């Protein structure tokens, strides 16, 4: 077993890290613009920017017309950190206290439920709130049924707490399945209502933007594609000219020379088929690496693909190093990123890339990279 020290002193920590490429974020936003040059873009940065850091993403996306978050608290945090763009709370407020925070922080709110209408109608006198009325066109998650549209618009028009004009929003349930007829049904439903609606419209998430140009409307709501990742199960972001934003990596912390028949890891689920080297990398589900990644899930050691073997543990994974005879302790291990699509790792772990990037834990050091703004290059952040 080799016990060398890590090779680079400036880079001596062995733990998992995520390098966030701010130039790739800006590139992806520009790419979205070219797909729908006349639409405005609400960049979705909920769930801490899909694990990339909501504030850093918001700061990097200077070209976005608005930001989208799920919760009031997420919007408040961005305002307090000095973000001045419009911020839309996609789930809206759910108490009168939250409604007061929406106002105090100049957030915009989606309205999807009668209880929110009542809170607005009973709100104290104050600044008018910008709102987006959500229609349920078939997803059956959030939104008013189309039949309620007329009544809701009348109530909103009569409500002093609501700023005019109200925008109309809906969400597609199956836009990632290009042959699923549900999307066309939803679009027809939305069209019928929006024909009576003077205000701006928003329909498309990433899958809608890429696969359903007729869903572009006035406001796009890209999330996953901003991060360079495909919303579809069978492709990668690179196929659409997107650049992966996150490079998730760690280092080898041990290399073991094992014998044929030796069992590796918890439960001894993987048995060495011959005498061989098995590497141990410092990453596990405690960092957000998926515990369900199967033996054979690809990992890059010094840029070359090797298969994961045995169970993922909290802090470590084991790697089949038979093709990497020169690998040494301290060598870099890429879990996903530019050279290894997160889409591929997600498939091997029976999940979707959204979940993988969202689930990176606080233990993972986030590092920003930007060639355009060199002062921020490789600045460690906490
Ligand atoms: C999360 C979300 C989006 C972004 O979806 P992606 O698939 O990541 O592009 C858009 N709209 C709403 C309402 C959302 O909740």
CSV table of C-alpha atoms and ligand atoms in Angstrom, one decimal:
chain,number,residue,atom,x,y,z
A,1,UNK,CA,0.0,0.0,0.0
A,2,UNK,CA,1.4,3.4,-1.0
A,3,UNK,CA,1.5,6.2,1.6
A,4,UNK,CA,2.6,9.2,-0.4
A,5,UNK,CA,1.6,12.7,0.5
A,6,UNK,CA,-0.6,14.6,-1.8
A,7,UNK,CA,1.4,16.1,-4.6
A,8,UNK,CA,0.4,19.7,-4.6
A,9,UNK,CA,0.9,21.8,-1.5
A,10,UNK,CA,-1.6,24.4,-2.5
A,11,UNK,CA,-4.2,21.7,-2.9
A,12,UNK,CA,-3.3,19.6,0.1
A,13,UNK,CA,-6.8,18.8,1.5
A,14,UNK,CA,-8.0,15.4,0.5
A,15,UNK,CA,-11.8,16.0,0.9
A,16,UNK,CA,-14.4,16.3,-1.8
A,17,UNK,CA,-14.8,19.7,-3.6
A,18,UNK,CA,-17.1,21.2,-6.1
A,19,UNK,CA,-15.6,23.7,-8.5
A,20,UNK,CA,-18.3,26.0,-9.8
A,21,UNK,CA,-17.5,27.4,-13.3
A,22,UNK,CA,-19.1,30.9,-13.4
A,23,UNK,CA,-18.2,31.3,-17.1
A,24,UNK,CA,-20.1,28.2,-17.9
A,25,UNK,CA,-23.1,29.6,-16.1
A,26,UNK,CA,-23.0,32.8,-18.2
A,27,UNK,CA,-22.4,30.7,-21.3
A,28,UNK,CA,-25.5,28.6,-20.6
A,29,UNK,CA,-27.6,31.7,-20.1
A,30,UNK,CA,-26.5,33.1,-23.4
A,31,UNK,CA,-27.3,29.8,-25.0
A,32,UNK,CA,-30.8,30.0,-23.7
A,33,UNK,CA,-31.1,33.5,-25.1
A,34,UNK,CA,-30.3,32.3,-28.5
A,35,UNK,CA,-33.0,29.6,-28.3
A,36,UNK,CA,-35.7,32.2,-27.6
A,37,UNK,CA,-34.3,35.7,-28.3
A,38,UNK,CA,-37.6,37.5,-27.6
A,39,UNK,CA,-38.4,35.8,-24.3
A,40,UNK,CA,-37.3,37.0,-20.9
A,41,UNK,CA,-35.5,34.6,-18.6
A,42,UNK,CA,-36.3,33.8,-15.0
A,43,UNK,CA,-33.2,31.9,-13.9
A,44,UNK,CA,-34.3,29.3,-11.3
A,45,UNK,CA,-31.9,29.2,-8.4
A,46,UNK,CA,-34.0,27.3,-5.8
A,47,UNK,CA,-32.5,24.6,-3.5
A,48,UNK,CA,-29.3,26.6,-3.2
A,49,UNK,CA,-29.0,27.0,-6.9
A,50,UNK,CA,-29.4,23.2,-7.5
A,51,UNK,CA,-26.5,22.7,-5.1
A,52,UNK,CA,-24.2,25.2,-6.8
A,53,UNK,CA,-24.8,28.0,-4.3
A,54,UNK,CA,-27.8,30.3,-5.0
A,55,UNK,CA,-26.1,33.6,-4.2
A,56,UNK,CA,-23.0,32.8,-6.3
A,57,UNK,CA,-25.3,31.7,-9.2
A,58,UNK,CA,-27.5,34.8,-8.8
A,59,UNK,CA,-24.4,37.0,-8.9
A,60,UNK,CA,-22.9,35.3,-11.9
A,61,UNK,CA,-26.1,35.5,-13.9
A,62,UNK,CA,-26.1,39.3,-14.4
A,63,UNK,CA,-27.9,38.8,-17.7
A,64,UNK,CA,-31.0,37.1,-16.2
A,65,UNK,CA,-34.2,39.2,-16.2
A,66,UNK,CA,-35.4,37.6,-12.9
A,67,UNK,CA,-34.6,34.9,-10.5
A,68,UNK,CA,-36.9,32.0,-9.4
A,69,UNK,CA,-36.9,30.4,-5.9
A,70,UNK,CA,-39.3,28.0,-4.4
A,71,UNK,CA,-39.6,29.4,-0.9
A,72,UNK,CA,-40.0,32.9,0.7
A,73,UNK,CA,-37.0,32.3,2.9
A,74,UNK,CA,-34.8,31.6,-0.2
A,75,UNK,CA,-35.9,34.9,-1.7
A,76,UNK,CA,-35.3,36.8,1.6
A,77,UNK,CA,-31.7,35.4,1.8
A,78,UNK,CA,-30.9,36.6,-1.7
A,79,UNK,CA,-32.3,40.1,-1.0
A,80,UNK,CA,-30.4,40.3,2.2
A,81,UNK,CA,-27.3,39.4,0.4
A,82,UNK,CA,-27.8,42.4,-1.9
A,83,UNK,CA,-29.4,40.8,-5.0
A,84,UNK,CA,-31.6,43.5,-6.6
A,85,UNK,CA,-33.2,41.6,-9.5
A,86,UNK,CA,-36.9,40.6,-9.4
A,87,UNK,CA,-37.2,37.4,-7.4
A,88,UNK,CA,-40.2,35.2,-8.0
A,89,UNK,CA,-41.3,32.8,-5.2
A,90,UNK,CA,-42.6,29.8,-7.2
A,91,UNK,CA,-44.6,28.2,-4.3
A,92,UNK,CA,-45.7,31.6,-3.1
A,93,UNK,CA,-46.3,32.7,0.5
A,94,UNK,CA,-48.2,30.3,2.8
A,95,UNK,CA,-49.0,32.5,5.9
A,96,UNK,CA,-49.7,36.1,6.6
A,97,UNK,CA,-46.2,36.4,8.1
A,98,UNK,CA,-44.7,35.1,4.9
A,99,UNK,CA,-46.9,37.6,2.9
A,100,UNK,CA,-45.4,40.4,5.1
A,101,UNK,CA,-41.9,39.2,4.2
A,102,UNK,CA,-42.7,39.0,0.5
A,103,UNK,CA,-43.7,42.7,0.7
A,104,UNK,CA,-40.8,43.8,2.9
A,105,UNK,CA,-38.3,42.1,0.6
A,106,UNK,CA,-39.9,43.2,-2.7
A,107,UNK,CA,-40.4,39.6,-3.7
A,108,UNK,CA,-42.9,38.5,-6.4
A,109,UNK,CA,-45.3,35.7,-5.5
A,110,UNK,CA,-47.0,32.9,-7.4
A,111,UNK,CA,-50.6,32.5,-6.4
A,112,UNK,CA,-51.9,29.0,-6.6
A,113,UNK,CA,-54.4,28.5,-3.8
A,114,UNK,CA,-57.6,30.1,-2.4
A,115,UNK,CA,-55.9,30.6,1.0
A,116,UNK,CA,-53.4,32.9,-0.6
A,117,UNK,CA,-56.2,35.0,-2.1
A,118,UNK,CA,-57.8,35.4,1.2
A,119,UNK,CA,-54.5,36.5,2.9
A,120,UNK,CA,-54.0,39.1,0.1
A,121,UNK,CA,-57.6,40.4,0.6
A,122,UNK,CA,-57.0,40.8,4.3
A,123,UNK,CA,-53.5,42.2,4.0
A,124,UNK,CA,-52.8,45.5,5.7
A,125,UNK,CA,-52.4,48.6,3.5
A,126,UNK,CA,-49.0,48.8,2.0
A,127,UNK,CA,-46.8,48.4,-1.1
A,128,UNK,CA,-48.6,46.5,-3.9
A,129,UNK,CA,-47.2,43.0,-4.6
A,130,UNK,CA,-46.3,41.7,-8.0
A,131,UNK,CA,-48.1,38.3,-8.6
A,132,UNK,CA,-48.2,35.4,-11.0
A,133,UNK,CA,-51.5,33.5,-11.1
A,134,UNK,CA,-50.8,29.8,-11.5
A,135,UNK,CA,-53.1,27.7,-13.6
A,136,UNK,CA,-53.3,24.0,-13.2
A,137,UNK,CA,-53.4,22.8,-16.8
A,138,UNK,CA,-53.0,19.2,-16.0
A,139,UNK,CA,-50.0,18.6,-13.7
A,140,UNK,CA,-52.4,18.5,-10.7
A,141,UNK,CA,-49.8,19.8,-8.3
A,142,UNK,CA,-50.1,23.5,-7.8
A,143,UNK,CA,-52.6,25.9,-9.4
A,144,UNK,CA,-56.2,27.0,-9.9
A,145,UNK,CA,-58.3,25.0,-12.3
A,146,UNK,CA,-58.9,26.9,-15.6
A,147,UNK,CA,-62.5,27.4,-14.7
A,148,UNK,CA,-61.5,29.6,-11.7
A,149,UNK,CA,-59.5,32.0,-13.9
A,150,UNK,CA,-62.2,34.6,-14.4
A,151,UNK,CA,-63.1,34.8,-10.7
A,152,UNK,CA,-59.5,35.0,-9.6
A,153,UNK,CA,-58.7,37.8,-12.0
A,154,UNK,CA,-61.7,39.7,-10.8
A,155,UNK,CA,-60.7,39.3,-7.2
A,156,UNK,CA,-57.1,40.2,-7.9
A,157,UNK,CA,-58.2,43.3,-9.8
A,158,UNK,CA,-60.2,44.4,-6.7
A,159,UNK,CA,-57.4,43.7,-4.3
A,160,UNK,CA,-55.4,46.7,-3.2
A,161,UNK,CA,-52.4,44.6,-2.1
A,162,UNK,CA,-51.9,43.3,-5.7
A,163,UNK,CA,-50.0,45.2,-8.3
A,164,UNK,CA,-51.3,45.3,-11.9
A,165,UNK,CA,-50.8,43.6,-14.3
A,166,UNK,CA,-51.0,40.1,-13.1
A,167,UNK,CA,-48.9,37.5,-15.0
A,168,UNK,CA,-50.1,34.0,-15.8
A,169,UNK,CA,-48.0,30.9,-15.2
A,170,UNK,CA,-48.4,27.1,-15.6
A,171,UNK,CA,-46.0,24.2,-15.3
A,172,UNK,CA,-45.5,21.2,-17.7
A,173,UNK,CA,-45.7,17.7,-16.2
A,174,UNK,CA,-44.1,15.7,-19.0
A,175,UNK,CA,-42.1,18.1,-21.1
A,176,UNK,CA,-39.1,15.9,-20.9
A,177,UNK,CA,-40.9,13.1,-22.8
A,178,UNK,CA,-41.1,14.4,-26.3
A,179,UNK,CA,-43.7,11.9,-27.5
A,180,UNK,CA,-46.0,12.3,-24.4
A,181,UNK,CA,-49.3,13.9,-25.6
A,182,UNK,CA,-49.8,15.5,-22.1
A,183,UNK,CA,-47.7,18.5,-23.1
A,184,UNK,CA,-49.9,19.4,-26.1
A,185,UNK,CA,-53.0,19.1,-24.0
A,186,UNK,CA,-51.6,21.4,-21.3
A,187,UNK,CA,-50.5,23.9,-24.0
A,188,UNK,CA,-54.0,23.9,-25.5
A,189,UNK,CA,-55.6,24.4,-22.1
A,190,UNK,CA,-53.3,27.3,-21.3
A,191,UNK,CA,-53.8,28.8,-24.7
A,192,UNK,CA,-57.6,28.9,-24.2
A,193,UNK,CA,-57.2,30.9,-21.0
A,194,UNK,CA,-54.4,33.1,-22.0
A,195,UNK,CA,-56.3,34.2,-25.1
A,196,UNK,CA,-58.4,36.2,-22.6
A,197,UNK,CA,-55.4,37.4,-20.6
A,198,UNK,CA,-53.7,40.7,-21.3
A,199,UNK,CA,-50.6,40.1,-19.1
A,200,UNK,CA,-47.4,38.2,-19.6
A,201,UNK,CA,-47.2,34.4,-19.8
A,202,UNK,CA,-44.8,31.8,-18.6
A,203,UNK,CA,-44.9,28.0,-19.3
A,204,UNK,CA,-41.5,26.5,-20.0
A,205,UNK,CA,-38.9,24.9,-17.7
A,206,UNK,CA,-35.7,23.5,-19.3
A,207,UNK,CA,-37.4,20.6,-21.1
A,208,UNK,CA,-40.1,23.0,-22.4
A,209,UNK,CA,-37.4,25.4,-23.6
A,210,UNK,CA,-35.5,22.7,-25.5
A,211,UNK,CA,-38.3,20.4,-26.8
A,212,UNK,CA,-41.4,22.6,-27.1
A,213,UNK,CA,-40.7,26.0,-28.8
A,214,UNK,CA,-44.4,26.7,-28.9
A,215,UNK,CA,-44.2,26.8,-25.0
A,216,UNK,CA,-41.6,29.7,-24.9
A,217,UNK,CA,-44.2,32.5,-24.3
A,218,UNK,CA,-43.0,35.7,-22.6
A,219,UNK,CA,-40.9,34.2,-19.7
A,220,UNK,CA,-38.7,31.2,-19.7
A,221,UNK,CA,-38.0,29.4,-16.4
A,222,UNK,CA,-34.7,27.4,-17.0
A,223,UNK,CA,-33.3,25.6,-14.0
A,224,UNK,CA,-31.2,22.5,-14.7
A,225,UNK,CA,-30.0,23.6,-18.2
A,226,UNK,CA,-28.4,26.7,-16.6
A,227,UNK,CA,-26.2,24.3,-14.8
A,228,UNK,CA,-25.2,22.7,-18.1
A,229,UNK,CA,-27.3,19.5,-17.5
A,230,UNK,CA,-29.9,18.0,-19.8
A,231,UNK,CA,-33.4,17.6,-18.5
A,232,UNK,CA,-33.9,14.5,-20.6
A,233,UNK,CA,-33.1,11.0,-19.5
A,234,UNK,CA,-31.2,10.0,-22.7
A,235,UNK,CA,-29.0,12.9,-23.4
A,236,UNK,CA,-26.3,15.2,-21.9
A,237,UNK,CA,-26.2,19.0,-21.7
A,238,UNK,CA,-23.3,19.1,-24.1
A,239,UNK,CA,-25.5,17.8,-26.9
A,240,UNK,CA,-27.4,21.2,-26.7
A,241,UNK,CA,-24.3,23.3,-26.5
A,242,UNK,CA,-24.5,23.6,-22.7
A,243,UNK,CA,-21.4,23.5,-20.5
A,244,UNK,CA,-21.4,21.6,-17.2
A,245,UNK,CA,-21.0,24.1,-14.3
A,246,UNK,CA,-20.0,21.7,-11.5
A,247,UNK,CA,-16.9,19.6,-11.3
A,248,UNK,CA,-17.2,17.3,-8.3
A,249,UNK,CA,-14.0,15.7,-7.4
A,250,UNK,CA,-11.8,14.2,-4.6
A,251,UNK,CA,-8.6,12.3,-4.3
A,252,UNK,CA,-7.3,8.8,-3.8
A,253,UNK,CA,-6.5,8.3,-0.1
A,254,UNK,CA,-5.4,4.6,-0.3
A,255,UNK,CA,-4.4,2.0,-2.8
A,256,UNK,CA,-4.7,-1.6,-1.7
A,257,UNK,CA,-3.1,-4.6,-3.4
A,258,UNK,CA,-5.8,-7.3,-2.9
A,259,UNK,CA,-6.0,-10.9,-3.7
A,260,UNK,CA,-8.4,-12.9,-5.9
A,261,UNK,CA,-11.5,-13.6,-3.7
A,262,UNK,CA,-11.0,-10.7,-1.3
A,263,UNK,CA,-14.3,-8.9,-0.6
A,264,UNK,CA,-14.5,-5.1,-0.8
A,265,UNK,CA,-16.4,-2.7,1.4
A,266,UNK,CA,-19.6,-3.0,3.6
A,267,UNK,CA,-21.3,-6.4,3.3
A,268,UNK,CA,-18.4,-7.7,1.2
A,269,UNK,CA,-20.6,-7.2,-1.9
A,270,UNK,CA,-17.8,-7.0,-4.4
A,271,UNK,CA,-15.3,-9.8,-4.7
A,272,UNK,CA,-11.9,-9.3,-6.5
A,273,UNK,CA,-11.9,-11.6,-9.6
A,274,UNK,CA,-8.1,-11.7,-9.6
A,275,UNK,CA,-5.2,-10.2,-7.7
A,276,UNK,CA,-5.6,-6.5,-8.2
A,277,UNK,CA,-5.3,-2.9,-7.0
A,278,UNK,CA,-8.4,-1.3,-5.4
A,279,UNK,CA,-8.3,2.4,-4.8
A,280,UNK,CA,-10.2,4.2,-2.0
A,281,UNK,CA,-11.4,7.8,-2.8
A,282,UNK,CA,-12.5,10.3,-0.2
A,283,UNK,CA,-16.1,10.8,-1.1
A,284,UNK,CA,-19.3,9.1,0.1
A,285,UNK,CA,-22.9,9.7,0.7
A,286,UNK,CA,-21.9,12.1,3.5
A,287,UNK,CA,-20.7,14.4,0.7
A,288,UNK,CA,-23.8,13.7,-1.5
A,289,UNK,CA,-22.3,11.0,-3.7
A,290,UNK,CA,-25.3,8.7,-4.3
A,291,UNK,CA,-25.3,5.6,-2.1
A,292,UNK,CA,-27.3,3.7,-4.8
A,293,UNK,CA,-24.5,4.0,-7.4
A,294,UNK,CA,-24.0,0.5,-8.5
A,295,UNK,CA,-20.7,-1.4,-9.0
A,296,UNK,CA,-19.5,-0.3,-12.5
A,297,UNK,CA,-20.6,3.4,-12.1
A,298,UNK,CA,-17.9,5.4,-13.9
A,299,UNK,CA,-15.4,7.5,-12.0
A,300,UNK,CA,-12.3,9.3,-13.5
A,301,UNK,CA,-8.9,8.6,-12.0
A,302,UNK,CA,-6.3,10.9,-13.5
A,303,UNK,CA,-8.8,11.5,-16.3
A,304,UNK,CA,-9.3,7.8,-17.1
A,305,UNK,CA,-12.5,5.9,-16.5
A,306,UNK,CA,-12.5,3.2,-13.8
A,307,UNK,CA,-15.5,1.4,-12.3
A,308,UNK,CA,-16.7,1.9,-8.8
A,309,UNK,CA,-16.8,-1.4,-6.9
A,310,UNK,CA,-18.7,-2.4,-3.8
A,311,UNK,CA,-21.0,-0.3,-1.7
A,312,UNK,CA,-20.7,3.5,-1.3
A,313,UNK,CA,-20.0,4.3,2.3
A,314,UNK,CA,-20.5,7.6,4.1
A,315,UNK,CA,-17.0,8.9,3.5
A,316,UNK,CA,-15.4,6.6,0.9
A,317,UNK,CA,-15.8,4.7,-2.3
A,318,UNK,CA,-13.7,1.9,-3.7
A,319,UNK,CA,-12.4,1.8,-7.3
A,320,UNK,CA,-11.2,-0.9,-9.6
A,321,UNK,CA,-7.7,0.3,-10.5
A,322,UNK,CA,-6.7,-2.7,-12.8
A,323,UNK,CA,-6.4,-0.3,-15.8
A,324,UNK,CA,-4.6,2.4,-13.8
A,325,UNK,CA,-1.3,0.8,-12.7
A,326,UNK,CA,0.4,4.2,-12.3
A,327,UNK,CA,-2.3,5.7,-10.0
A,328,UNK,CA,-0.9,7.0,-6.7
A,329,UNK,CA,-2.4,8.2,-3.4
A,330,UNK,CA,-3.3,11.8,-3.8
A,331,UNK,CA,-4.3,11.5,-7.5
A,332,UNK,CA,-7.4,13.3,-8.5
A,333,UNK,CA,-10.7,11.5,-8.8
A,334,UNK,CA,-13.6,13.1,-10.8
A,335,UNK,CA,-17.0,12.0,-9.7
A,336,UNK,CA,-18.9,14.1,-12.3
A,337,UNK,CA,-18.3,17.3,-14.3
A,338,UNK,CA,-16.9,18.4,-17.7
A,339,UNK,CA,-15.2,15.1,-18.4
A,340,UNK,CA,-17.9,12.8,-16.9
A,341,UNK,CA,-21.5,13.8,-17.4
A,342,UNK,CA,-23.5,13.9,-14.2
A,343,UNK,CA,-26.4,12.5,-16.4
A,344,UNK,CA,-24.4,9.3,-16.8
A,345,UNK,CA,-23.7,9.0,-13.1
A,346,UNK,CA,-27.4,9.6,-12.3
A,347,UNK,CA,-28.4,6.8,-14.6
A,348,UNK,CA,-26.0,4.4,-12.8
A,349,UNK,CA,-27.5,5.5,-9.5
A,350,UNK,CA,-31.1,5.1,-10.6
A,351,UNK,CA,-31.8,8.8,-10.1
A,352,UNK,CA,-31.8,12.1,-12.0
A,353,UNK,CA,-29.0,14.7,-12.2
A,354,UNK,CA,-31.2,17.2,-10.4
A,355,UNK,CA,-31.0,15.1,-7.2
A,356,UNK,CA,-27.3,14.6,-7.4
A,357,UNK,CA,-26.3,18.2,-7.6
A,358,UNK,CA,-28.9,19.3,-5.1
A,359,UNK,CA,-27.7,16.8,-2.6
A,360,UNK,CA,-24.1,17.9,-2.2
A,361,UNK,CA,-23.6,18.4,1.5
A,362,UNK,CA,-21.9,21.2,3.4
A,363,UNK,CA,-18.9,19.1,3.8
A,364,UNK,CA,-18.0,19.6,0.2
A,365,UNK,CA,-15.8,22.7,-0.3
A,366,UNK,CA,-17.2,24.9,-3.1
A,367,UNK,CA,-14.6,26.7,-5.2
A,368,UNK,CA,-15.5,29.3,-7.8
A,369,UNK,CA,-13.7,29.4,-11.2
A,370,UNK,CA,-13.9,32.2,-13.6
A,371,UNK,CA,-11.4,33.2,-16.3
A,372,UNK,CA,-13.5,36.2,-17.3
A,373,UNK,CA,-13.4,37.7,-13.8
A,374,UNK,CA,-9.9,36.6,-12.8
A,375,UNK,CA,-10.1,38.2,-9.3
A,376,UNK,CA,-12.6,35.5,-8.4
A,377,UNK,CA,-10.6,32.7,-9.9
A,378,UNK,CA,-10.3,29.7,-7.6
A,379,UNK,CA,-11.2,31.7,-4.6
A,380,UNK,CA,-12.2,29.4,-1.8
A,381,UNK,CA,-15.6,30.2,-0.4
A,382,UNK,CA,-17.4,29.4,2.7
B,1,LIG,C1,-37.9,24.0,-10.6
B,1,LIG,C2,-38.9,24.7,-11.5
B,1,LIG,C3,-38.5,25.2,-12.8
B,1,LIG,C4,-37.1,24.8,-13.4
B,1,LIG,O1,-37.2,23.5,-13.9
B,1,LIG,P1,-36.0,22.8,-14.6
B,1,LIG,O2,-36.5,21.5,-15.1
B,1,LIG,O3,-34.9,22.6,-13.7
B,1,LIG,O4,-35.7,23.7,-15.8
B,1,LIG,C5,-39.4,25.9,-13.6
B,1,LIG,N1,-40.6,26.2,-13.1
B,1,LIG,C6,-41.0,25.8,-11.9
B,1,LIG,C7,-42.4,26.2,-11.4
B,1,LIG,C8,-40.2,25.1,-11.1
B,1,LIG,O5,-40.6,24.6,-9.9
